[in-house]
Coordinates of N, CA and C and ligand atoms in Angstrom, one line a residue:
M350 N 0.8 -1.4 0.0 CA 0.1 0.0 -0.2 C 1.1 1.5 0.1
S351 N 0.6 2.3 -0.8 CA 1.6 3.4 -1.1 C 0.8 4.3 -0.2
L352 N 1.8 5.4 0.4 CA 1.6 6.4 1.6 C 1.0 7.1 1.0
R353 N -0.1 7.9 1.4 CA -0.7 8.6 1.2 C -1.0 10.3 1.3
R354 N -0.3 11.5 0.8 CA -0.2 12.3 1.6 C -1.0 13.4 1.0
P355 N -2.0 14.6 1.6 CA -2.6 15.1 0.8 C -1.2 16.4 -0.2
A356 N -1.3 16.7 -0.9 CA -0.5 17.5 -2.1 C 0.3 18.7 -1.3
K357 N 1.0 19.0 -1.8 CA 1.6 19.9 -1.3 C 1.0 21.0 -1.8
D358 N 0.6 21.1 -2.9 CA 0.1 22.9 -3.5 C -1.3 22.4 -3.6
Q359 N -2.1 22.9 -2.9 CA -3.3 22.9 -2.6 C -4.1 24.4 -2.8
P360 N -4.8 24.2 -3.9 CA -6.3 25.0 -4.2 C -7.1 25.7 -3.1
E361 N -6.8 27.1 -2.7 CA -7.6 27.8 -1.7 C -8.7 27.1 -1.4
S362 N -9.5 27.8 -2.5 CA -10.2 27.0 -1.9 C -11.6 26.4 -3.0
F363 N -12.9 26.0 -2.7 CA -13.2 25.0 -2.9 C -14.9 25.3 -2.8
E364 N -15.8 24.9 -3.9 CA -16.9 25.0 -4.0 C -17.6 23.7 -4.9
F365 N -19.1 23.7 -4.7 CA -19.4 22.7 -5.8 C -20.0 23.5 -6.6
N366 N -19.8 22.7 -8.2 CA -20.4 23.7 -9.5 C -22.0 23.3 -9.1
A367 N -22.8 23.8 -10.3 CA -24.4 23.5 -10.2 C -24.8 21.8 -10.2
S368 N -23.8 21.7 -10.9 CA -24.4 19.9 -11.3 C -23.7 19.2 -9.8
S369 N -22.8 19.7 -8.9 CA -22.2 18.5 -8.3 C -23.5 19.2 -7.1
L370 N -24.3 20.4 -7.0 CA -24.3 21.2 -5.9 C -25.8 20.0 -6.3
E371 N -26.3 20.2 -7.3 CA -27.3 19.4 -7.4 C -27.9 17.9 -6.8
A372 N -26.3 17.5 -7.9 CA -26.3 15.8 -7.0 C -26.0 16.0 -5.6
A373 N -25.3 16.8 -4.8 CA -25.1 16.2 -3.4 C -26.6 16.5 -3.0
N374 N -27.5 17.3 -2.9 CA -28.6 17.6 -2.0 C -29.6 16.2 -2.6
V375 N -29.7 16.1 -3.9 CA -30.7 14.7 -3.8 C -30.1 13.3 -2.9
I376 N -28.4 13.5 -2.9 CA -27.8 12.8 -1.7 C -28.5 12.6 -0.3
V377 N -28.1 14.2 -0.1 CA -28.0 14.4 1.3 C -30.0 14.3 1.8
A378 N -30.8 14.6 1.0 CA -32.0 14.4 0.6 C -32.7 12.9 1.2
K379 N -31.6 11.7 1.0 CA -31.8 10.6 1.2 C -31.8 10.2 2.9
Y380 N -31.3 11.3 3.5 CA -31.1 10.6 5.0 C -31.9 11.4 5.8
P381 N -32.1 10.8 6.8 CA -32.9 11.1 7.7 C -32.6 12.7 8.4
K382 N -33.3 13.6 8.9 CA -33.0 14.5 10.0 C -32.3 14.6 11.0
G383 N -31.0 15.4 10.9 CA -30.2 14.6 11.9 C -28.8 13.8 11.2
K384 N -28.9 13.3 9.9 CA -28.4 12.0 10.2 C -27.4 12.5 8.3
Q385 N -27.7 13.4 7.8 CA -26.6 14.0 6.7 C -25.2 13.7 6.6
Q386 N -24.4 13.5 8.1 CA -23.3 13.7 7.8 C -23.0 12.0 7.2
S387 N -23.8 11.0 7.1 CA -23.7 10.0 6.7 C -23.4 9.7 5.0
A388 N -23.6 10.9 4.7 CA -23.6 11.5 3.3 C -22.1 11.7 2.9
V389 N -21.2 12.1 3.6 CA -19.8 12.5 3.9 C -19.2 11.3 2.2
M390 N -19.0 10.2 2.6 CA -18.2 9.5 1.1 C -18.8 9.9 -0.3
S391 N -20.1 9.8 -0.4 CA -20.6 10.3 -1.4 C -20.4 11.7 -1.9
L392 N -20.5 12.0 -0.7 CA -19.7 14.5 -1.2 C -18.9 14.2 -1.3
L393 N -18.2 13.6 -1.0 CA -16.1 13.2 -1.1 C -16.2 13.0 -3.1
Y394 N -16.8 11.7 -3.2 CA -16.6 11.4 -4.6 C -17.4 12.4 -5.5
I395 N -18.2 13.3 -5.3 CA -18.8 14.0 -5.9 C -17.8 15.1 -6.1
A396 N -17.0 15.7 -5.5 CA -16.1 16.6 -5.1 C -14.1 16.2 -5.8
Q397 N -14.3 14.7 -6.2 CA -13.2 14.5 -6.4 C -13.2 14.1 -8.1
K398 N -14.6 13.7 -8.4 CA -15.3 13.7 -9.9 C -15.5 15.3 -10.4
Q399 N -15.7 16.5 -9.1 CA -15.4 17.8 -10.1 C -14.1 18.3 -10.5
N400 N -12.9 17.9 -9.2 CA -11.6 18.0 -9.0 C -11.0 17.4 -10.0
N401 N -10.9 16.8 -11.2 CA -9.9 16.1 -11.9 C -9.4 15.4 -11.1
N402 N -10.2 14.6 -10.8 CA -10.1 13.0 -9.9 C -9.5 12.8 -8.7
W403 N -9.2 14.1 -8.0 CA -8.3 14.4 -6.9 C -9.1 15.5 -5.9
I404 N -8.9 15.2 -4.4 CA -9.8 15.8 -3.6 C -8.8 17.0 -2.9
P405 N -9.0 18.1 -3.2 CA -8.3 18.7 -2.1 C -8.7 19.2 -0.7
L406 N -7.7 20.3 0.3 CA -8.5 19.7 1.3 C -9.4 20.8 1.4
S407 N -9.2 22.1 0.5 CA -10.6 22.7 1.0 C -12.0 22.2 0.6
A408 N -11.8 21.0 -0.7 CA -13.1 20.5 -0.4 C -13.8 19.4 0.5
M409 N -12.6 19.2 1.3 CA -12.7 18.5 3.0 C -13.8 19.6 3.6
K410 N -12.9 20.7 3.8 CA -13.5 21.6 4.8 C -15.0 22.0 3.9
Y411 N -15.1 22.4 2.8 CA -16.3 22.7 2.4 C -17.6 21.8 2.6
I412 N -17.2 20.6 2.6 CA -17.8 19.6 2.9 C -18.3 19.3 4.4
A413 N -17.2 19.8 5.1 CA -17.6 19.4 6.4 C -18.7 20.9 6.6
K414 N -18.9 21.9 6.3 CA -19.8 22.8 6.5 C -20.8 22.4 6.0
F415 N -20.5 21.7 4.7 CA -22.2 21.4 4.0 C -23.1 20.3 5.2
L416 N -22.5 19.3 5.6 CA -23.0 18.5 6.3 C -23.3 19.1 7.7
D417 N -22.5 20.3 8.1 CA -22.5 20.2 9.5 C -21.8 19.5 10.4
M418 N -20.4 19.0 9.9 CA -19.6 18.1 11.0 C -18.3 18.7 10.9
P419 N -17.4 17.8 11.7 CA -16.1 18.4 11.9 C -14.9 18.5 10.6
Y420 N -14.7 19.4 11.0 CA -13.5 19.3 9.6 C -12.6 17.5 9.5
I421 N -12.1 17.3 10.8 CA -11.3 16.3 11.1 C -12.0 15.0 10.6
K422 N -13.2 15.0 11.1 CA -13.8 13.5 10.7 C -14.5 14.0 9.1
V423 N -14.3 14.6 8.5 CA -14.4 14.4 6.8 C -12.8 14.0 6.2
Y424 N -11.9 14.6 7.0 CA -10.3 14.1 6.7 C -10.0 13.2 6.8
E425 N -10.6 12.3 8.0 CA -10.4 10.9 8.5 C -10.9 10.2 7.6
V426 N -11.9 10.1 6.9 CA -13.0 9.6 5.7 C -12.2 9.5 4.7
A427 N -11.3 10.7 4.1 CA -10.9 10.9 3.3 C -9.2 10.2 2.8
T428 N -9.0 10.6 3.9 CA -7.4 10.1 4.0 C -7.6 8.2 4.3
F429 N -8.3 7.7 4.5 CA -8.6 6.5 5.0 C -8.4 5.3 3.8
Y430 N -9.5 5.6 2.8 CA -10.1 5.2 1.4 C -9.2 5.3 0.6
S431 N -8.4 4.0 0.0 CA -7.6 4.8 -1.4 C -8.9 5.1 -2.5
M432 N -9.7 5.0 -2.1 CA -10.5 5.6 -3.5 C -11.1 7.2 -4.0
Y433 N -10.6 7.7 -2.7 CA -10.0 9.0 -2.7 C -8.6 9.7 -2.7
N434 N -8.4 10.3 -4.2 CA -7.0 10.7 -4.7 C -6.9 11.8 -3.4
L435 N -5.6 12.4 -2.7 CA -5.1 13.3 -2.1 C -4.5 14.0 -2.7
A436 N -4.3 13.9 -4.3 CA -3.1 14.3 -5.1 C -3.3 14.2 -6.3
P437 N -3.1 15.5 -7.0 CA -3.4 15.1 -8.6 C -3.2 13.8 -9.4
V438 N -3.8 13.1 -10.1 CA -3.6 11.8 -10.7 C -3.5 12.4 -12.0
G439 N -3.0 11.4 -12.9 CA -3.0 11.5 -14.7 C -4.4 11.0 -15.2
K440 N -4.8 11.8 -16.2 CA -5.7 11.8 -16.4 C -6.3 10.1 -16.5
Y441 N -5.6 9.3 -17.0 CA -5.8 7.8 -17.2 C -5.0 7.2 -15.3
F442 N -5.8 7.1 -14.3 CA -5.3 6.9 -13.4 C -4.9 5.0 -12.9
V443 N -4.4 4.2 -13.3 CA -4.2 3.1 -13.3 C -4.3 2.4 -11.6
Q444 N -4.9 1.9 -10.9 CA -4.4 1.4 -9.6 C -4.5 -0.1 -9.5
V445 N -3.4 -0.6 -9.3 CA -2.7 -2.1 -9.3 C -3.6 -2.9 -7.7
C446 N -3.8 -4.0 -8.0 CA -4.6 -4.3 -6.3 C -3.1 -5.7 -6.6
T447 N -2.8 -5.5 -4.7 CA -1.2 -5.7 -4.6 C -1.7 -6.8 -3.5
T448 N -3.2 -6.7 -3.0 CA -3.7 -7.7 -1.8 C -3.2 -9.2 -2.6
T449 N -3.1 -10.1 -0.7 CA -3.0 -11.9 -1.1 C -3.4 -12.2 -2.5
P450 N -4.7 -12.1 -2.7 CA -4.7 -13.1 -4.0 C -4.9 -12.5 -5.2
C451 N -4.7 -10.9 -5.2 CA -3.9 -10.6 -6.6 C -2.3 -10.9 -6.5
M452 N -2.2 -11.0 -5.5 CA 0.0 -11.2 -5.2 C 0.5 -12.2 -5.6
I453 N -0.5 -13.7 -5.0 CA -0.1 -15.0 -5.3 C -0.6 -15.1 -6.8
R454 N -0.9 -14.6 -7.4 CA -1.3 -14.2 -9.0 C -0.4 -13.9 -9.4
G455 N 0.4 -13.4 -9.4 CA 1.3 -12.2 -10.5 C 0.8 -10.9 -10.1
A456 N 0.6 -10.6 -9.0 CA 0.3 -8.5 -9.1 C 1.8 -8.2 -9.7
N457 N 3.0 -8.8 -8.8 CA 4.1 -7.9 -9.1 C 4.3 -7.7 -10.3
Q458 N 4.1 -8.4 -11.3 CA 4.3 -8.1 -12.6 C 3.3 -7.1 -13.4
L459 N 2.3 -7.1 -12.9 CA 1.6 -5.7 -13.1 C 2.3 -4.3 -12.9
V460 N 2.8 -4.2 -11.7 CA 3.7 -3.1 -11.2 C 4.7 -3.4 -11.7
E461 N 5.4 -3.9 -12.1 CA 7.3 -3.7 -13.3 C 6.4 -3.1 -14.6
A462 N 5.3 -3.9 -14.7 CA 4.9 -3.1 -16.2 C 4.4 -1.8 -16.3
C463 N 4.0 -1.5 -14.6 CA 3.4 0.0 -14.7 C 4.8 1.2 -14.3
K464 N 6.0 0.3 -14.0 CA 6.7 1.3 -13.5 C 7.5 1.2 -15.0
E465 N 7.9 0.1 -15.8 CA 8.3 0.4 -17.3 C 7.5 1.3 -17.7
K466 N 6.3 1.2 -17.6 CA 5.5 2.3 -19.3 C 5.2 3.4 -18.7
I467 N 4.9 4.0 -17.3 CA 4.5 4.9 -16.4 C 5.4 5.6 -16.0
S468 N 5.5 5.4 -14.6 CA 6.7 6.0 -14.0 C 7.6 4.9 -12.8
K469 N 8.4 5.5 -12.7 CA 9.2 4.6 -12.0 C 8.7 4.4 -10.5
N470 N 8.1 5.9 -10.0 CA 7.4 5.5 -8.7 C 6.3 5.8 -8.8
E471 N 5.7 4.8 -7.9 CA 4.2 5.4 -8.0 C 3.8 6.9 -7.4
C472 N 2.4 6.8 -8.0 CA 1.9 9.0 -8.1 C 2.3 9.9 -8.6
E473 N 3.3 9.7 -10.0 CA 4.3 10.5 -10.0 C 3.5 9.9 -11.7
L474 N 3.6 11.2 -12.3 CA 3.0 11.1 -13.9 C 4.1 10.7 -14.9
S475 N 3.3 10.2 -16.0 CA 4.3 9.8 -17.0 C 4.9 10.8 -18.1
N476 N 6.0 10.5 -18.8 CA 6.6 11.8 -19.0 C 5.6 12.4 -20.2
D477 N 4.4 12.3 -20.5 CA 3.9 13.4 -21.0 C 2.3 13.3 -20.2
K478 N 2.6 13.4 -19.0 CA 1.5 13.9 -17.9 C 0.3 13.2 -18.0
S479 N -0.2 12.0 -19.1 CA -1.6 11.5 -19.4 C -1.8 10.4 -18.1
C480 N -0.7 10.1 -17.5 CA -0.9 8.6 -17.0 C -0.6 8.8 -15.5
S481 N -1.0 8.1 -14.4 CA -0.3 7.9 -13.3 C -0.4 6.2 -12.4
W482 N 0.0 5.6 -11.5 CA 0.1 4.7 -11.3 C -0.4 4.6 -9.7
M483 N -1.0 3.5 -9.0 CA -0.4 3.5 -7.6 C -0.9 2.3 -7.0
E484 N -0.3 1.5 -5.9 CA -0.9 0.3 -5.3 C -2.0 0.4 -4.9
V485 N -3.0 -0.9 -5.0 CA -4.4 -0.3 -3.4 C -4.0 -1.6 -3.3
E486 N -5.4 -1.7 -2.2 CA -5.8 -3.0 -1.2 C -6.8 -3.5 -2.7
C487 N -7.3 -4.6 -2.0 CA -8.1 -5.4 -2.8 C -9.6 -4.6 -3.3
L488 N -9.4 -4.8 -4.7 CA -10.8 -3.7 -5.4 C -11.7 -4.9 -5.7
G489 N -12.1 -6.2 -5.1 CA -13.2 -7.2 -4.7 C -13.3 -7.8 -5.9
A490 N -12.4 -7.9 -7.1 CA -12.5 -8.7 -8.2 C -11.6 -9.8 -8.1
C491 N -11.1 -10.3 -6.7 CA -10.2 -11.5 -6.8 C -10.0 -12.7 -7.2
V492 N -11.3 -12.9 -7.9 CA -11.6 -14.3 -8.3 C -11.1 -14.0 -10.2
N493 N -10.9 -13.0 -10.4 CA -10.1 -12.6 -11.8 C -8.6 -12.1 -11.2
A494 N -8.0 -12.5 -10.4 CA -6.9 -11.7 -9.9 C -5.7 -12.5 -11.0
P495 N -4.8 -11.7 -11.5 CA -4.2 -10.2 -11.1 C -5.1 -9.3 -12.0
M496 N -5.5 -8.1 -10.8 CA -6.3 -7.1 -11.9 C -6.0 -5.8 -11.6
M497 N -6.1 -4.8 -12.1 CA -5.8 -3.2 -12.4 C -7.1 -3.0 -13.0
Q498 N -7.5 -1.4 -12.1 CA -8.4 -0.4 -12.1 C -8.6 0.7 -13.1
I499 N -8.5 1.1 -14.0 CA -8.5 2.3 -15.0 C -8.9 2.9 -15.1
N500 N -9.6 4.7 -14.5 CA -10.3 5.1 -14.2 C -11.7 4.4 -13.7
D501 N -12.4 4.4 -14.3 CA -14.1 3.4 -13.6 C -13.7 2.3 -13.6
D502 N -13.1 1.7 -14.8 CA -13.0 0.2 -15.5 C -12.3 -1.1 -14.7
Y503 N -12.9 -2.0 -14.5 CA -11.7 -3.0 -14.4 C -10.7 -3.9 -15.6
Y504 N -9.5 -4.2 -15.5 CA -8.7 -5.1 -16.1 C -8.5 -6.3 -15.7
E505 N -8.8 -7.6 -15.8 CA -8.9 -9.0 -14.9 C -8.1 -9.5 -16.0
D506 N -7.4 -10.9 -14.9 CA -7.0 -12.2 -15.3 C -5.7 -11.9 -16.4
L507 N -4.5 -10.8 -15.6 CA -3.6 -10.2 -16.3 C -2.0 -11.0 -16.5
D508 N -1.7 -10.4 -16.7 CA -0.3 -10.8 -16.7 C 0.9 -9.7 -17.4
K509 N 2.5 -9.9 -17.5 CA 3.0 -8.7 -17.4 C 3.1 -8.2 -18.8
Q510 N 2.2 -9.0 -19.6 CA 2.9 -8.6 -21.2 C 1.4 -7.8 -21.5
K511 N 0.1 -8.6 -21.5 CA -0.8 -8.0 -21.2 C -1.3 -6.2 -21.1
T512 N -0.5 -6.7 -19.8 CA -0.4 -5.5 -18.7 C 0.4 -4.3 -19.7
L513 N 1.6 -4.3 -20.2 CA 2.0 -3.7 -21.2 C 1.1 -3.1 -22.4
D514 N 0.8 -4.4 -22.8 CA -0.1 -3.9 -24.0 C -1.2 -2.8 -23.7
I515 N -1.6 -3.1 -22.7 CA -2.5 -2.2 -22.6 C -2.5 -1.0 -22.0
L516 N -1.5 -0.9 -21.2 CA -0.6 0.6 -21.2 C 0.0 1.4 -22.3
D517 N 0.3 0.5 -23.3 CA 0.5 1.4 -24.3 C -0.1 1.8 -25.2
K518 N -1.8 1.2 -24.9 CA -2.7 2.0 -25.7 C -3.0 2.8 -25.6
I519 N -3.3 3.3 -23.8 CA -3.7 3.9 -23.2 C -2.4 5.4 -23.5
L520 N -1.1 4.9 -23.6 CA -0.5 6.1 -23.9 C -0.6 6.6 -25.1
N521 N -1.2 5.6 -26.1 CA -1.5 6.4 -27.6 C -2.5 6.4 -27.7
R522 N -3.4 6.9 -26.8 CA -4.9 7.1 -26.5 C -6.0 6.4 -27.6
E523 N -5.1 4.9 -27.5 CA -6.2 3.9 -28.1 C -7.3 3.0 -27.0
T524 N -8.6 2.7 -27.8 CA -9.4 2.3 -26.9 C -8.7 0.9 -26.5
I525 N -9.6 0.9 -25.0 CA -8.9 -0.6 -24.6 C -10.4 -1.6 -23.9
K526 N -10.3 -2.4 -24.2 CA -11.5 -2.9 -23.6 C -11.4 -3.9 -22.4
P527 N -12.2 -3.5 -21.2 CA -12.1 -3.8 -20.0 C -13.0 -5.5 -19.6
G528 N -12.5 -5.8 -18.8 CA -12.9 -7.3 -18.5 C -11.6 -8.0 -18.2
S529 N -12.5 -9.2 -18.5 CA -11.1 -10.3 -18.2 C -10.0 -10.8 -19.4
Y530 N -9.0 -10.6 -19.5 CA -8.0 -10.9 -20.4 C -7.5 -12.4 -20.6
R531 N -9.0 -13.7 -20.3 CA -8.8 -14.8 -20.8 C -10.1 -15.0 -20.7
G532 N -10.4 -14.0 -21.6 CA -11.8 -14.4 -22.5 C -12.9 -15.2 -21.7
R533 N -13.0 -14.8 -20.1 CA -14.3 -15.0 -19.8 C -14.8 -14.3 -19.6
V534 N -16.3 -14.3 -19.4 CA -17.4 -13.6 -19.6 C -17.6 -13.6 -17.8
N535 N -17.5 -12.1 -17.4 CA -17.4 -11.8 -16.1 C -16.6 -12.6 -15.1
N536 N -17.2 -13.5 -14.0 CA -16.4 -14.2 -13.7 C -16.6 -15.7 -13.8
E537 N -16.8 -16.3 -15.4 CA -17.5 -17.7 -15.0 C -16.0 -18.4 -15.4
P538 N -16.1 -20.1 -14.7 CA -14.9 -20.7 -14.3 C -14.4 -21.0 -15.7
E539 N -13.0 -21.1 -15.5 CA -12.6 -21.0 -17.0 C -12.8 -22.5 -17.8
N540 N -12.3 -22.8 -18.9 CA -13.0 -24.3 -19.7 C -13.9 -25.0 -19.4
N541 N -15.1 -24.1 -19.1 CA -16.4 -24.5 -18.8 C -16.8 -25.6 -17.7
R542 N -15.7 -25.3 -17.3 CA -16.0 -26.5 -15.7 C -17.3 -25.9 -15.1
K543 N -18.3 -27.0 -14.8 CA -19.0 -26.4 -13.8 C -19.3 -26.6 -12.4
T544 N -18.2 -27.6 -11.9 CA -18.1 -27.5 -10.3 C -16.6 -27.4 -10.0
L545 N -16.6 -27.4 -8.9 CA -15.0 -27.6 -8.4 C -14.4 -29.1 -8.3
M546 N -15.2 -30.2 -8.9 CA -14.6 -31.4 -8.7 C -14.7 -31.8 -10.4
D547 N -15.4 -31.0 -11.3 CA -14.8 -31.0 -12.3 C -13.4 -30.9 -13.1
L548 N -12.7 -31.8 -12.7 CA -11.2 -31.8 -12.7 C -10.6 -31.8 -14.4
K549 N -11.6 -32.6 -15.3 CA -11.0 -33.2 -16.3 C -11.1 -32.3 -17.4
N550 N -11.9 -30.8 -16.8 CA -11.6 -29.7 -17.8 C -10.4 -28.7 -17.1
A551 N -9.8 -28.9 -16.0 CA -9.6 -28.2 -15.9 C -8.2 -27.9 -16.4
Ligands
LIG950 S1 -7.1 -9.0 -3.7 FE1 -7.0 -8.4 -6.0 S2 -9.5 -8.1 -6.1 FE2 -9.2 -8.9 -4.5

């Protein structure tokens, strides 16, 4: 897991634009009176979307006021979950899962591919400034390990060469196909197996 710290360069202020404000109000209205603080994760996500995929400290303060809750509580949530970016990321943001199931299926190879193609260190922009990467904890797709997330999509059943090919494509602005790279539909068994005992097709 990478070290996550707020960016050194921070904008002085933040406020929701019209569409973010509308979305935030819809979410807050779903909670009973007095429980609006429960919307904090959704509002952080809206702020991140509005701000080029990262959350400045000023947005955390704005959300704290918006929900009438202490700033430190918003800060705690934003800094705990790796889906919230605390510093600018590339337009193509690659998150490689390196938790145990992905690790034993070769996640290190995906990390090597990112180091070769994007940047030697995590959370640094590629030479053309379009792409960055980081290691994250389980993304909930363990059955298709090893995998990575690029922006909102999952790329699964990867190895080093497949990862290099995907990264080449995004760096060349080519379209990439999300999902399994071993031809599975969603997370179906490989080789048409129907049960764990069906070893003849394994
Ligand atoms: S361990 Fe990688 S997705 Fe769960």
